[in-house]
Short mmCIF file of C-alpha atoms in Angstrom, two decimals:
data_model
loop_
_atom_site.label_atom_id
_atom_site.label_comp_id
_atom_site.label_asym_id
_atom_site.label_seq_id
_atom_site.Cartn_x
_atom_site.Cartn_y
_atom_site.Cartn_z
CA MET A 212 -0.02 -0.20 -0.08
CA VAL A 213 2.83 2.31 1.03
CA ARG A 214 4.60 1.81 -2.42
CA ARG A 215 1.36 1.90 -4.56
CA TYR A 216 0.64 5.38 -2.74
CA LEU A 217 4.04 6.57 -3.58
CA ALA A 218 3.10 5.69 -7.35
CA VAL A 219 5.95 2.93 -7.49
CA LEU A 220 3.75 0.33 -8.52
CA GLY A 221 1.20 0.62 -11.33
CA PRO A 222 -2.52 1.35 -11.36
CA ASP A 223 -3.15 -2.54 -11.16
CA GLY A 224 -1.49 -3.20 -7.79
CA ALA A 225 -2.92 -6.47 -7.42
CA ARG A 226 -1.26 -7.79 -10.79
CA VAL A 227 2.13 -5.93 -10.07
CA ALA A 228 2.07 -7.10 -6.29
CA ARG A 229 1.67 -11.00 -7.69
CA LYS A 230 5.01 -10.30 -9.92
CA THR A 231 7.06 -8.73 -7.52
CA CYS A 232 5.97 -10.21 -4.01
CA PRO A 233 7.02 -13.66 -3.29
CA THR A 234 4.50 -16.20 -1.90
CA GLY A 235 4.07 -15.83 1.93
CA CYS A 236 6.21 -12.48 2.17
CA VAL A 237 3.06 -10.84 4.09
CA ARG A 238 3.55 -13.70 6.68
CA SER A 239 7.04 -13.36 7.15
CA PHE A 240 6.92 -9.30 7.40
CA ALA A 241 4.36 -9.55 10.22
CA ALA A 242 6.75 -12.36 11.95
CA THR A 243 10.07 -10.25 11.80
CA HIS A 244 11.43 -8.44 14.60
CA ARG A 245 12.13 -5.41 12.85
CA ARG A 246 8.78 -4.66 11.18
CA ASP A 247 9.87 -0.96 10.48
CA ARG A 248 12.04 -2.01 7.69
CA HIS A 249 9.58 -0.67 5.30
CA ALA A 250 10.55 2.87 6.04
CA TRP A 251 13.83 2.19 4.94
CA GLU A 252 12.97 0.37 1.72
CA THR A 253 10.52 3.17 0.74
CA ARG A 254 13.48 5.62 1.55
CA ASP A 255 15.71 3.84 -0.91
CA ALA A 256 13.27 3.16 -3.44
CA CYS A 257 11.97 6.59 -3.62
CA GLY A 258 15.19 8.65 -2.89
CA PHE A 259 13.53 10.27 0.36
CA GLU A 260 15.79 12.03 3.00
CA ASP A 261 15.41 11.06 6.63
CA PHE A 262 13.37 13.17 8.66
CA ALA A 263 16.20 13.26 11.34
CA ALA A 264 18.51 15.28 8.72
CA LYS A 265 15.72 17.90 8.21
CA GLN A 266 14.27 18.22 11.48
CA ASP A 267 15.82 21.58 12.20
CA GLU A 268 14.58 22.98 8.83
CA LEU A 269 10.97 21.80 9.77
CA ARG A 270 11.37 23.46 13.59
CA VAL A 271 12.02 26.64 12.13
CA TRP A 272 8.91 26.56 9.58
CA LEU A 273 6.91 25.73 12.60
CA GLU A 274 8.12 28.35 14.64
CA ALA A 275 7.44 30.98 11.93
CA GLN A 276 4.05 29.57 11.40
CA VAL A 277 3.16 29.56 14.94
CA TRP A 278 4.55 32.97 15.32
CA THR A 279 2.89 34.68 12.40
CA THR A 280 -0.51 32.78 12.23
CA THR A 281 -3.21 31.37 14.43
CA ASP A 282 -3.26 28.15 13.53
CA GLY A 283 -4.22 25.33 15.90
CA PRO A 284 -2.09 22.16 16.30
CA LYS A 285 -4.09 20.00 13.90
CA ALA A 286 -3.42 22.90 11.18
CA LEU A 287 0.23 22.89 11.95
CA PHE A 288 0.37 18.94 11.67
CA ASP A 289 -1.31 18.87 8.57
CA GLY A 290 1.06 21.82 7.19
CA ALA A 291 4.29 20.01 8.42
CA VAL A 292 2.88 16.63 6.70
CA SER A 293 2.35 18.75 3.41
CA ARG A 294 5.67 20.46 3.42
CA LEU A 295 7.73 17.23 4.40
CA ARG A 296 5.83 15.46 1.28
CA ARG A 297 6.79 18.21 -1.25
CA ARG A 298 10.39 17.94 0.24
CA ALA A 299 10.62 14.24 -0.27
CA MET A 300 11.66 13.59 3.27
CA LEU A 301 10.41 10.51 4.89
CA LEU A 302 7.64 11.16 7.45
CA PRO A 303 8.08 10.17 10.95
CA GLY A 304 5.82 8.41 13.29
CA VAL A 305 2.48 10.62 14.09
CA THR A 306 3.77 10.83 17.78
CA VAL A 307 6.86 11.86 16.75
CA LEU A 308 5.33 14.86 14.53
CA ALA A 309 2.82 15.56 17.07
CA ARG A 310 5.03 15.92 20.02
CA LEU A 311 7.52 18.30 17.73
CA VAL A 312 4.10 20.58 16.76
CA ALA A 313 3.26 20.61 20.62
CA GLN A 314 6.93 21.68 21.61
CA VAL A 315 7.35 24.25 19.11
CA ARG A 316 3.74 25.97 20.05
CA GLU A 317 4.98 25.80 23.59
CA GLU A 318 8.39 27.33 23.23
CA VAL A 319 6.93 30.17 21.14
CA THR A 320 4.14 30.62 23.43
CA GLU A 321 6.59 31.51 26.24
CA ARG A 322 8.86 33.52 23.92
CA LEU A 323 5.67 35.61 23.03
CA TRP A 324 4.63 36.08 26.62
CA ALA A 325 8.26 36.98 27.58
CA GLU A 326 8.15 39.65 24.82
CA LEU A 327 4.98 41.06 26.11
CA CYS A 328 6.31 41.01 29.64
CA ALA A 329 9.00 42.95 28.71
CA LEU A 330 6.98 45.87 27.25
CA LEU A 331 5.18 46.45 30.67
CA SER A 332 6.02 49.28 32.88
CA PRO A 333 6.97 48.53 36.57
CA GLY A 334 3.47 49.86 37.63
CA GLN A 335 1.89 47.64 35.20
CA GLN A 336 3.90 44.63 36.41
CA ALA A 337 2.85 45.57 39.88
CA GLY A 338 -0.86 45.76 39.01
CA LEU A 339 -0.76 42.16 36.95
CA GLU A 340 0.95 40.92 40.13
CA ALA A 341 -1.62 42.14 42.59
CA LEU A 342 -4.24 40.30 40.63
CA LEU A 343 -2.65 36.90 41.82
CA ALA A 344 -3.33 37.80 45.36
CA VAL A 345 -6.35 36.64 47.46
CA PRO A 346 -8.05 39.71 49.04
CA ASP A 347 -9.00 39.52 52.36
CA GLY A 348 -12.30 37.79 53.03
CA ALA A 349 -12.54 36.50 49.62
CA ARG A 350 -12.31 32.85 48.45
CA THR A 351 -10.38 33.58 45.11
CA SER A 352 -8.05 36.17 43.58
CA ASN A 353 -9.11 38.81 41.48
CA LEU A 354 -7.62 36.93 38.45
CA GLU A 355 -9.90 34.13 38.96
CA ARG A 356 -13.11 36.47 39.01
CA LEU A 357 -11.91 37.93 35.95
CA ARG A 358 -11.21 34.54 34.21
CA ARG A 359 -14.84 33.57 34.71
CA GLY A 360 -17.50 34.72 32.32
CA PRO A 361 -19.81 37.39 33.66
CA THR A 362 -23.47 36.19 34.73
CA HIS A 363 -26.51 37.94 32.90
CA ARG A 364 -28.37 39.25 35.62
CA SER A 365 -32.20 39.67 35.91
CA GLY A 366 -35.05 39.18 38.24
CA GLN A 367 -36.19 36.59 35.88
CA GLU A 368 -32.93 34.70 36.00
CA MET A 369 -32.63 34.84 39.75
CA VAL A 370 -36.34 33.39 40.05
CA ARG A 371 -35.41 30.54 38.07
CA ALA A 372 -32.10 29.96 39.58
CA ARG A 373 -31.42 26.49 41.08
CA LEU A 374 -29.74 25.91 44.37
CA TRP A 375 -28.69 22.52 45.64
CA ARG A 376 -28.31 21.06 49.03
CA ILE A 377 -26.42 18.52 50.78
CA SER A 378 -28.63 17.62 53.32
CA ARG A 379 -32.27 17.09 52.80
CA ALA A 380 -33.30 17.62 56.45
CA ALA A 381 -31.33 21.10 56.51
CA ASP A 382 -33.66 24.26 56.82
CA TYR A 383 -32.63 26.99 54.65
CA GLY A 384 -35.73 29.12 55.52
CA PRO A 385 -36.91 31.40 52.46
CA LEU A 386 -34.48 29.82 50.18
CA ASN A 387 -35.97 26.09 50.98
CA THR A 388 -38.13 26.02 47.91
CA ALA A 389 -35.06 27.22 45.57
CA ALA A 390 -32.80 24.51 47.12
CA ARG A 391 -34.74 21.39 45.84
CA GLY A 392 -31.80 19.52 44.33
CA ARG A 393 -29.47 17.37 46.27
CA ILE A 394 -25.63 16.83 45.88
CA ASP A 395 -24.21 13.67 46.16
CA THR A 396 -21.19 14.04 48.00
CA GLU A 397 -20.48 10.41 48.28
CA ARG A 398 -20.11 10.22 44.48
CA ILE A 399 -17.58 13.17 44.70
CA ARG A 400 -15.53 11.67 47.18
CA ARG A 401 -15.62 8.08 45.25
CA TYR A 402 -14.46 9.86 41.78
CA TRP A 403 -12.15 12.38 43.46
CA ASP A 404 -9.01 11.23 42.45
CA ASP A 405 -10.45 11.13 38.76
CA ILE A 406 -11.75 14.50 38.89
CA CYS A 407 -8.43 15.88 39.90
CA ARG A 408 -6.85 13.96 37.19
CA VAL A 409 -9.09 15.32 34.51
CA VAL A 410 -8.41 18.93 35.98
CA ALA A 411 -4.89 18.45 36.01
CA SER A 412 -4.92 17.15 32.45
CA ILE A 413 -6.89 20.17 31.23
CA HIS A 414 -4.73 22.71 32.86
CA THR A 415 -1.37 21.27 31.77
CA GLY A 416 -2.56 20.75 28.34
CA ALA A 417 -2.28 17.11 27.99
CA VAL A 418 -5.80 16.89 26.62
CA ARG A 419 -8.18 19.28 25.07
CA ALA A 420 -11.11 20.25 26.90
CA TYR A 421 -12.97 19.43 24.00
CA ASP A 422 -11.88 15.95 24.32
CA VAL A 423 -12.62 15.59 28.07
CA ILE A 424 -16.27 16.94 27.48
CA ARG A 425 -16.84 14.28 24.82
CA MET A 426 -15.35 11.41 27.22
CA LEU A 427 -17.54 12.42 29.93
CA ALA A 428 -20.79 11.83 27.93
CA ARG A 429 -21.90 8.46 26.11
CA ASP A 430 -24.96 8.46 23.74
CA GLY A 431 -25.83 11.93 24.91
CA ASN A 432 -26.02 10.71 28.62
CA PRO A 433 -23.39 11.39 31.45
CA THR A 434 -20.72 8.84 32.54
CA GLN A 435 -20.25 7.91 36.27
CA LEU A 436 -17.17 10.35 36.22
CA GLY A 437 -19.44 13.03 34.40
CA ASN A 438 -21.92 12.69 37.33
CA ALA A 439 -19.68 13.28 39.65
CA ILE A 440 -18.34 16.38 38.04
CA ALA A 441 -21.52 17.55 37.60
CA HIS A 442 -22.22 17.38 41.20
CA PHE A 443 -19.07 19.28 42.22
CA GLY A 444 -19.82 21.98 40.05
CA ARG A 445 -23.57 22.10 41.85
CA LEU A 446 -21.43 23.45 44.59
CA HIS A 447 -19.83 26.14 43.02
CA LYS A 448 -22.90 27.35 41.29
CA THR A 449 -24.83 27.36 44.38
CA LEU A 450 -22.07 29.25 46.36
CA HIS A 451 -21.78 31.73 43.13
CA VAL A 452 -25.89 32.50 43.46
CA LEU A 453 -25.53 32.87 47.27
CA SER A 454 -22.72 35.22 47.05
CA TYR A 455 -24.67 37.06 44.28
CA ILE A 456 -27.76 37.71 46.66
CA ASP A 457 -25.47 38.32 49.96
CA ASP A 458 -22.59 40.52 48.68
CA GLU A 459 -23.31 43.67 47.13
CA SER A 460 -19.46 43.99 46.09
CA TYR A 461 -19.95 40.57 44.32
CA ARG A 462 -22.85 42.13 42.26
CA ARG A 463 -21.05 45.03 41.43
CA ALA A 464 -18.05 43.18 39.99
CA ILE A 465 -20.45 41.10 37.95
CA LYS A 466 -21.89 44.30 36.75
CA GLY A 467 -18.50 45.60 35.95
CA GLN A 468 -17.28 42.40 34.00
CA THR A 469 -20.64 42.50 31.98
CA SER A 470 -20.07 46.06 31.06
CA LEU A 471 -16.55 45.30 29.84
CA GLN A 472 -17.97 42.19 27.84
CA GLU A 473 -20.76 44.48 26.40
CA SER A 474 -18.33 47.24 25.51
CA ARG A 475 -16.14 44.58 23.64
CA HIS A 476 -19.08 43.39 21.84
CA ALA A 477 -19.84 46.74 20.42
CA LEU A 478 -16.13 47.33 19.40
CA GLY A 479 -16.41 44.01 17.40
CA ARG A 480 -19.60 44.95 15.86
CA TRP A 481 -18.19 48.36 15.18
CA VAL A 482 -14.89 47.09 13.63
CA PHE A 483 -16.79 44.10 11.74
CA HIS A 484 -18.83 46.60 9.89
CA GLY A 485 -18.48 44.99 6.31
CA LYS A 486 -21.74 42.54 5.09
CA HIS A 487 -23.44 43.87 8.08
CA GLY A 488 -21.06 42.30 10.76
CA GLU A 489 -22.36 38.73 9.26
CA LEU A 490 -20.29 35.76 8.64
CA ARG A 491 -20.80 34.57 4.96
CA GLN A 492 -18.05 32.13 4.55
CA ARG A 493 -19.42 28.60 3.67
CA TYR A 494 -16.81 26.30 5.18
CA ILE A 495 -15.65 26.31 8.99
CA ASP A 496 -12.07 27.29 8.34
CA GLY A 497 -13.12 30.56 6.47
CA MET A 498 -15.33 31.57 9.49
CA GLU A 499 -12.61 30.45 11.96
CA ASP A 500 -10.07 32.76 9.86
CA GLN A 501 -12.61 35.85 10.17
CA LEU A 502 -13.34 35.18 13.79
CA GLY A 503 -9.36 34.93 14.63
CA ALA A 504 -8.53 37.95 12.54
CA LEU A 505 -11.44 40.25 14.32
CA GLY A 506 -10.18 38.89 17.70
CA LEU A 507 -6.47 40.48 16.69
CA VAL A 508 -7.76 43.66 15.70
CA LEU A 509 -9.78 44.04 18.60
CA ASN A 510 -6.74 42.97 20.56
CA CYS A 511 -4.53 45.45 18.95
CA ILE A 512 -6.86 48.13 19.27
CA THR A 513 -7.29 47.13 23.19
CA LEU A 514 -3.44 47.19 23.55
CA TRP A 515 -3.00 50.43 21.81
CA ASN A 516 -5.36 52.16 23.92
CA THR A 517 -4.00 50.75 27.28
CA VAL A 518 -0.63 51.67 26.46
CA TYR A 519 -1.21 55.55 25.30
CA MET A 520 -3.89 56.06 28.23
CA ASP A 521 -1.34 54.96 30.67
CA ALA A 522 1.28 57.17 28.91
CA ALA A 523 -1.16 60.14 28.89
CA LEU A 524 -1.77 59.47 32.79
CA GLU A 525 1.47 59.30 33.69
CA GLN A 526 2.22 62.71 31.63
CA LEU A 527 -0.71 64.47 33.56
CA ARG A 528 0.56 63.44 36.72
CA GLY A 529 4.21 64.63 36.24
CA GLU A 530 2.68 68.08 34.67
CA GLY A 531 0.98 68.61 38.02
CA TYR A 532 -2.80 67.66 36.76
CA PRO A 533 -4.95 66.06 39.39
CA VAL A 534 -5.73 62.51 38.34
CA ARG A 535 -8.25 60.95 40.81
CA GLU A 536 -8.18 57.23 40.87
CA GLU A 537 -12.07 56.95 41.16
CA ASP A 538 -11.98 58.56 37.44
CA VAL A 539 -9.25 56.28 36.22
CA VAL A 540 -11.12 53.40 37.11
CA HIS A 541 -13.92 54.34 34.68
CA LEU A 542 -11.57 54.68 31.62
CA SER A 543 -12.53 51.72 29.06
CA PRO A 544 -9.81 50.38 26.71
CA PHE A 545 -12.61 49.80 24.16
CA ALA A 546 -12.79 53.62 22.97
CA ARG A 547 -12.83 53.92 19.28
CA LYS A 548 -13.68 57.40 18.09
CA HIS A 549 -10.04 57.76 17.16
CA VAL A 550 -9.85 54.98 14.99
CA ASN A 551 -11.08 54.96 11.55
CA VAL A 552 -12.31 51.76 9.84
CA ASN A 553 -13.34 53.24 6.44
CA GLY A 554 -11.08 53.81 3.35
CA HIS A 555 -8.46 51.73 1.75
CA TYR A 556 -6.47 49.25 3.71
CA SER A 557 -2.60 48.52 3.17
CA PHE A 558 -0.95 45.34 4.35
CA LEU A 559 2.26 46.61 3.65
CA LEU A 560 4.05 47.05 7.02
CA PRO A 561 5.76 50.66 7.00
CA ASP A 562 9.38 50.88 7.87
CA MET A 563 9.13 52.35 11.57
CA PRO A 564 11.52 52.77 14.17
CA GLY A 565 9.60 51.27 16.59
CA GLY A 566 8.60 52.58 20.62
CA ARG A 567 6.08 54.76 21.49
CA ARG A 568 5.26 58.21 19.44
CA GLU A 569 5.03 61.40 21.46
CA LEU A 570 1.63 62.35 22.76
CA ARG A 571 0.03 65.38 21.09
CA ASP A 572 -0.40 68.58 22.65
CA PRO A 573 -4.00 70.01 22.91
CA ASP A 574 -2.75 73.52 23.55
CA ASP A 575 -0.78 73.41 20.22
CA PRO A 576 -2.48 74.66 17.37
CA LEU A 577 0.14 73.43 15.10
CA ASP A 578 -0.45 69.75 16.27
CA ASP A 579 -3.65 68.64 14.34
CA GLU A 580 -5.47 65.67 15.34
CA GLU A 581 -6.17 65.24 11.56
CA GLU A 582 -2.70 64.34 9.98
#
């Protein structure tokens, strides 16, 4: 099959095989201790090069792809296979190539984070590190609260919110009617080690969350482990609803995150103005490319706004202007009045020296905003 795929044999593979393969060759091939010899035979017959000789070249290509594109592991793997075939290189094992792709993605991601961290000012670094600290009286850090998506709040949603209890005999007063479900703590305890393994696998990137979700259900019904994880999640959902009811600062934090998300969506609709903001591609890859490009543009605008807002605040403080922190917290990184999305787009990178340009002087009549 390998030789027929590589066009070594003719179109009638069965007829040629009877002429070239002696009787019993398949049986002897299965019994041999060196079953990988077909790779050497393919290399010698087709003039292929060993993968080890070109591995560094493929690594450089993968690094460039990861750095300049948003391709995922599957697209990178397929691209690497196509590149190896075009250059007549012997394909390695699937595991070897998948491990190389994962290793390159991890190295490039770490380099990206290192370069982004180097751009931060000491004040910005201190602000980000403060997000890791757990405030007094809180259960999680501010970073963990930011990572969780905001919850849509309304009176109807709070009425429909369902709480779960551990003990059926417990009295929760006015919440008795809402706390109708029961959490099976014994099931959680029985599968606790497996739950920890699943969480660690997702956190370390050993498996994808999508694959774990498929593993936790079978034919539309959750597995035993899936049920245990569901009961464990109901603990946190109940705590979240109770905190939302009782803690005003928690409600304000959720409202603030919801406002940020709505502002980001508004910026996305404003940037994605072509075709009324609708995805018209007929294939998934095209839609993913459009959404990836939109996310990149939104991140660029947000980063630009954040950097120059911070520079403007520092300049105002240095010039003696009163800058109140209660006003600073209301600044939004999703401002868009200064960005023009209409006109002709040029994708040629200009020759720019880099660094941050000087801020405009609003009192200088020669420093016109319209350049």
